[in-house]
């Protein structure tokens, strides 16, 4: 077993959740070998053609990764691992929310726009063995912004928004252009939290409490949290505080702030550090938004398996 490969215990946690048919009247190449190859690529960020031979043909590894991104297999695997942890009482539901800027490599630019009337980044000219992946590929287009790329002084950047539990493990992930404000993705990040139950019952979506920095200190974010009944600790911005004081009694009461709870916001920062230990996450090489999001999801799955 090479460094970074799945251990026997980790493989046994994943094996029951893996698909058993490739829907092409063929047989899968060994799942464990291919997953080890995918995790090696996510961890090192090497070009696909430079994958070590022990993982098998590089194109097989790449196609499996791309197919599982398109049909949601990586997301389902992450949810199953989270569900097992929740059933064992191992999730700390005092969560934190934040975002991080990711530099986009020059190879991330130039995604093909979909042809009119087709579903995918390219057109429908490649039927046959790739038909399943192409038909399930999320629609792209809309230029760089549609693929989660934004302009900044340093060039193309992507912003990865996430929520993390109290044990520094990502619960949900969102990819947006680098110049997009954090508060605009606050609601999608929380609504993407979905931990299934191992038995009957609806998936858990509501945390016990939430901590976030001043980037999320505005009326819509606080109103959304109050409507869902989520206890939260978000510091008030200086300009908001000054405007409230200028209004006197009409400015209302200051929002509640638990200083001790806010000190425990660092798990999301540590979760970001864990994600960025994977070089394919720390630098974006993927042209398509959904592929980069799937790459970050695979990294999050590795974190959950090894924590």
Coordinates of C-alpha atoms in Angstrom, one line a residue:
X1 CA 0.0 0.0 0.0
X2 CA 1.4 3.4 -1.0
X3 CA 1.3 6.6 1.0
X4 CA -2.1 8.1 0.8
X5 CA -3.8 4.9 -0.4
X6 CA -7.0 3.6 1.3
X7 CA -6.3 1.4 4.4
X8 CA -8.3 -1.9 4.8
X9 CA -10.6 -0.2 7.4
X10 CA -11.2 2.8 5.1
X11 CA -11.9 0.5 2.2
X12 CA -14.4 -1.5 4.2
X13 CA -16.3 1.7 5.0
X14 CA -16.6 2.6 1.3
X15 CA -17.1 -0.8 -0.4
X16 CA -20.8 -1.3 0.5
X17 CA -21.6 2.1 -1.0
X18 CA -19.9 1.8 -4.4
X19 CA -21.9 1.1 -7.6
X20 CA -21.8 -2.5 -8.8
X21 CA -22.6 -1.9 -12.5
X22 CA -21.1 0.5 -15.0
X23 CA -24.4 0.4 -17.2
X24 CA -22.4 -0.4 -20.3
X25 CA -22.6 -4.2 -20.2
X26 CA -19.0 -4.3 -19.0
X27 CA -17.2 -4.8 -15.7
X28 CA -15.6 -2.2 -13.5
X29 CA -11.9 -2.2 -13.1
X30 CA -11.1 -2.8 -9.4
X31 CA -12.7 0.1 -7.5
X32 CA -10.0 0.2 -4.8
X33 CA -7.2 0.6 -7.3
X34 CA -9.0 3.3 -9.2
X35 CA -10.0 5.2 -6.1
X36 CA -6.4 5.1 -4.9
X37 CA -5.4 6.6 -8.2
X38 CA -8.0 9.4 -7.9
X39 CA -7.0 10.2 -4.3
X40 CA -3.3 10.2 -5.5
X41 CA -4.2 12.8 -8.1
X42 CA -6.3 14.9 -5.7
X43 CA -3.4 14.9 -3.2
X44 CA -0.5 15.6 -5.6
X45 CA -2.2 17.5 -8.5
X46 CA 0.0 15.8 -11.1
X47 CA -1.2 15.6 -14.7
X48 CA -3.4 12.6 -15.4
X49 CA -0.9 11.1 -17.8
X50 CA 1.7 11.1 -15.1
X51 CA -0.2 8.8 -12.7
X52 CA 2.0 5.9 -11.5
X53 CA 1.4 2.7 -13.4
X54 CA 0.3 0.8 -10.2
X55 CA -3.1 2.6 -10.5
X56 CA -3.7 1.2 -14.0
X57 CA -4.4 3.1 -17.2
X58 CA -4.6 6.8 -16.4
X59 CA -7.5 7.3 -18.7
X60 CA -9.5 4.7 -16.8
X61 CA -8.9 6.5 -13.6
X62 CA -9.8 9.9 -15.2
X63 CA -13.0 8.6 -16.8
X64 CA -14.1 7.0 -13.5
X65 CA -13.5 10.2 -11.7
X66 CA -15.4 12.3 -14.3
X67 CA -18.3 9.8 -14.4
X68 CA -18.7 9.8 -10.7
X69 CA -18.6 13.6 -10.6
X70 CA -21.4 13.8 -13.2
X71 CA -23.8 11.2 -11.7
X72 CA -23.2 12.4 -8.0
X73 CA -21.4 9.2 -6.8
X74 CA -18.8 11.2 -4.9
X75 CA -21.4 13.3 -3.2
X76 CA -23.4 10.1 -2.2
X77 CA -20.3 8.5 -0.8
X78 CA -19.6 11.5 1.3
X79 CA -23.2 11.6 2.6
X80 CA -23.0 7.9 3.5
X81 CA -19.8 8.4 5.5
X82 CA -21.3 11.4 7.3
X83 CA -24.5 9.4 8.0
X84 CA -22.5 6.6 9.7
X85 CA -20.6 9.2 11.8
X86 CA -23.8 10.9 12.8
X87 CA -25.4 7.6 13.8
X88 CA -22.4 6.9 16.0
X89 CA -22.7 10.4 17.6
X90 CA -19.4 11.6 16.2
X91 CA -20.5 14.8 14.5
X92 CA -20.2 18.0 16.5
X93 CA -23.2 20.1 15.2
X94 CA -21.8 23.4 16.5
X95 CA -20.7 24.3 13.0
X96 CA -18.8 27.2 11.4
X97 CA -19.0 28.8 8.0
X98 CA -16.3 30.5 5.9
X99 CA -14.7 30.7 2.5
X100 CA -11.2 30.6 0.9
X101 CA -9.7 31.9 -2.3
X102 CA -8.2 29.4 -4.7
X103 CA -5.8 30.4 -7.4
X104 CA -6.9 29.1 -10.8
X105 CA -4.1 27.7 -13.0
X106 CA -4.0 28.8 -16.6
X107 CA -5.2 25.3 -17.6
X108 CA -8.5 26.0 -15.8
X109 CA -9.5 28.6 -18.5
X110 CA -11.1 27.9 -21.8
X111 CA -14.0 25.6 -21.0
X112 CA -16.1 24.8 -24.1
X113 CA -19.5 26.3 -24.1
X114 CA -22.4 23.9 -24.8
X115 CA -23.8 23.8 -28.3
X116 CA -27.5 24.9 -28.5
X117 CA -29.9 22.2 -27.5
X118 CA -27.2 19.9 -25.9
X119 CA -26.5 19.2 -22.2
X120 CA -22.8 19.5 -21.5
X121 CA -19.6 21.5 -21.9
X122 CA -19.0 20.0 -25.4
X123 CA -21.5 19.0 -28.0
X124 CA -23.1 15.6 -28.5
X125 CA -20.5 14.4 -31.0
X126 CA -19.0 11.7 -28.8
X127 CA -21.6 8.9 -28.3
X128 CA -20.8 5.3 -27.4
X129 CA -18.7 4.5 -24.4
X130 CA -19.0 8.0 -23.0
X131 CA -22.7 8.4 -23.5
X132 CA -23.6 7.9 -19.8
X133 CA -21.1 10.5 -18.6
X134 CA -22.0 13.0 -21.4
X135 CA -25.8 12.7 -20.8
X136 CA -25.4 13.3 -17.0
X137 CA -22.8 16.1 -17.3
X138 CA -24.2 19.3 -15.7
X139 CA -24.8 22.2 -18.1
X140 CA -22.1 24.8 -18.3
X141 CA -21.5 27.9 -20.3
X142 CA -21.9 31.5 -19.4
X143 CA -18.2 32.2 -19.7
X144 CA -15.8 32.2 -16.8
X145 CA -18.4 33.3 -14.3
X146 CA -20.6 30.3 -15.2
X147 CA -17.7 28.0 -14.4
X148 CA -16.9 29.6 -11.0
X149 CA -14.0 31.7 -12.2
X150 CA -13.6 35.3 -11.3
X151 CA -11.1 38.1 -12.1
X152 CA -8.9 39.7 -9.5
X153 CA -5.5 41.4 -9.4
X154 CA -3.8 38.1 -9.4
X155 CA -5.8 36.7 -12.4
X156 CA -8.4 34.0 -12.4
X157 CA -9.5 32.9 -8.9
X158 CA -12.2 30.6 -7.5
X159 CA -13.8 30.9 -4.1
X160 CA -14.6 27.7 -2.1
X161 CA -17.4 28.2 0.4
X162 CA -17.9 25.6 3.1
X163 CA -19.4 24.7 6.4
X164 CA -17.5 22.5 8.9
X165 CA -18.4 20.6 12.0
X166 CA -16.7 21.0 15.3
X167 CA -14.1 18.3 14.4
X168 CA -12.8 20.3 11.4
X169 CA -14.6 18.2 8.7
X170 CA -16.4 19.8 5.8
X171 CA -20.2 19.3 5.8
X172 CA -21.0 21.2 2.6
X173 CA -19.1 22.8 -0.3
X174 CA -20.0 25.5 -2.8
X175 CA -17.9 26.8 -5.7
X176 CA -18.3 30.5 -6.8
X177 CA -16.3 33.1 -8.7
X178 CA -13.4 34.6 -6.7
X179 CA -14.8 38.1 -6.5
X180 CA -18.2 37.0 -5.2
X181 CA -19.0 38.2 -1.6
X182 CA -19.2 35.5 1.1
X183 CA -22.7 36.5 2.2
X184 CA -24.2 35.8 -1.2
X185 CA -23.4 32.0 -0.8
X186 CA -24.4 31.8 2.9
X187 CA -27.8 30.4 2.3
X188 CA -26.7 27.8 -0.4
X189 CA -23.9 26.5 1.9
X190 CA -26.3 25.9 4.8
X191 CA -29.0 24.4 2.6
X192 CA -26.4 22.0 1.1
X193 CA -25.9 20.4 4.6
X194 CA -27.7 17.1 4.2
X195 CA -26.7 14.2 6.4
X196 CA -29.0 11.1 5.8
X197 CA -30.2 8.9 8.7
X198 CA -29.1 5.3 8.8
X199 CA -32.6 4.3 9.7
X200 CA -36.0 5.9 8.9
X201 CA -36.3 9.6 9.1
X202 CA -35.5 12.7 7.1
X203 CA -31.9 13.8 6.6
X204 CA -30.5 16.2 9.2
X205 CA -30.1 19.7 7.8
X206 CA -30.2 22.0 10.9
X207 CA -27.1 22.5 13.1
X208 CA -27.3 23.2 16.8
X209 CA -25.4 26.5 16.5
X210 CA -23.4 28.5 14.0
X211 CA -20.4 30.8 14.1
X212 CA -19.2 33.0 11.3
X213 CA -17.1 36.1 10.8
X214 CA -18.1 39.7 9.9
X215 CA -18.4 38.9 6.2
X216 CA -21.8 37.3 7.1
X217 CA -23.0 40.2 9.3
X218 CA -26.0 41.6 7.5
X219 CA -29.7 41.6 7.8
X220 CA -30.6 38.8 5.3
X221 CA -28.2 36.3 6.8
X222 CA -29.4 37.0 10.4
X223 CA -33.0 36.9 9.3
X224 CA -32.5 33.6 7.6
X225 CA -31.0 32.1 10.7
X226 CA -33.7 33.4 12.9
X227 CA -36.4 32.0 10.6
X228 CA -34.8 28.6 10.8
X229 CA -34.3 28.8 14.6
X230 CA -30.5 28.4 14.4
X231 CA -28.6 30.0 17.3
X232 CA -25.7 32.0 15.9
X233 CA -22.7 34.1 16.8
X234 CA -21.7 36.7 14.2
X235 CA -19.8 39.9 15.2
X236 CA -21.4 43.2 14.2
X237 CA -19.6 45.3 11.6
X238 CA -18.1 48.6 12.8
X239 CA -20.1 50.6 10.3
X240 CA -23.3 48.8 11.1
X241 CA -22.8 49.5 14.8
X242 CA -22.1 53.2 14.1
X243 CA -25.2 53.5 12.0
X244 CA -27.3 51.8 14.7
X245 CA -26.0 54.2 17.4
X246 CA -26.7 57.2 15.2
X247 CA -30.3 56.3 15.1
X248 CA -30.6 56.2 18.9
X249 CA -33.6 54.3 20.2
X250 CA -34.8 53.7 16.7
X251 CA -31.7 51.8 15.9
X252 CA -32.8 48.8 17.9
X253 CA -30.9 46.5 20.2
X254 CA -27.4 45.2 19.2
X255 CA -27.4 41.6 18.0
X256 CA -26.4 39.0 20.6
X257 CA -22.8 37.9 20.6
X258 CA -21.2 35.0 22.5
X259 CA -17.5 35.7 22.7
X260 CA -16.7 32.3 24.1
X261 CA -18.6 30.6 21.3
X262 CA -16.9 32.7 18.7
X263 CA -13.5 31.5 19.9
X264 CA -14.5 28.1 18.7
X265 CA -14.9 29.3 15.1
X266 CA -11.4 28.0 14.2
X267 CA -12.6 24.5 13.1
X268 CA -13.6 25.9 9.7
X269 CA -10.2 27.5 9.3
X270 CA -8.6 24.1 10.1
X271 CA -10.9 22.3 7.7
X272 CA -9.8 24.7 4.9
X273 CA -6.2 23.9 5.8
X274 CA -6.9 20.2 5.6
X275 CA -8.6 20.6 2.2
X276 CA -5.7 22.7 0.8
X277 CA -3.2 19.9 1.8
X278 CA -4.7 18.4 -1.4
X279 CA -2.9 20.2 -4.2
X280 CA -5.6 19.7 -6.7
X281 CA -7.9 21.7 -4.3
X282 CA -5.3 24.3 -3.3
X283 CA -4.8 25.2 -7.0
X284 CA -7.7 24.7 -9.5
X285 CA -6.7 22.9 -12.7
X286 CA -10.2 21.9 -13.7
X287 CA -12.0 23.9 -16.4
X288 CA -15.5 23.0 -15.3
X289 CA -17.1 24.1 -12.0
X290 CA -18.7 20.7 -11.3
X291 CA -15.4 18.9 -11.8
X292 CA -13.6 21.1 -9.4
X293 CA -16.4 20.8 -6.9
X294 CA -16.2 17.0 -7.2
X295 CA -12.5 17.2 -6.7
X296 CA -13.0 19.1 -3.4
X297 CA -15.7 16.6 -2.5
X298 CA -13.3 13.7 -3.0
X299 CA -10.8 15.5 -0.7
X300 CA -13.5 16.0 1.9
X301 CA -14.3 12.3 1.7
X302 CA -10.7 11.4 2.4
X303 CA -10.7 13.8 5.4
X304 CA -13.9 12.1 6.8
X305 CA -12.4 8.6 6.3
X306 CA -9.2 9.5 8.1
X307 CA -10.5 11.6 11.0

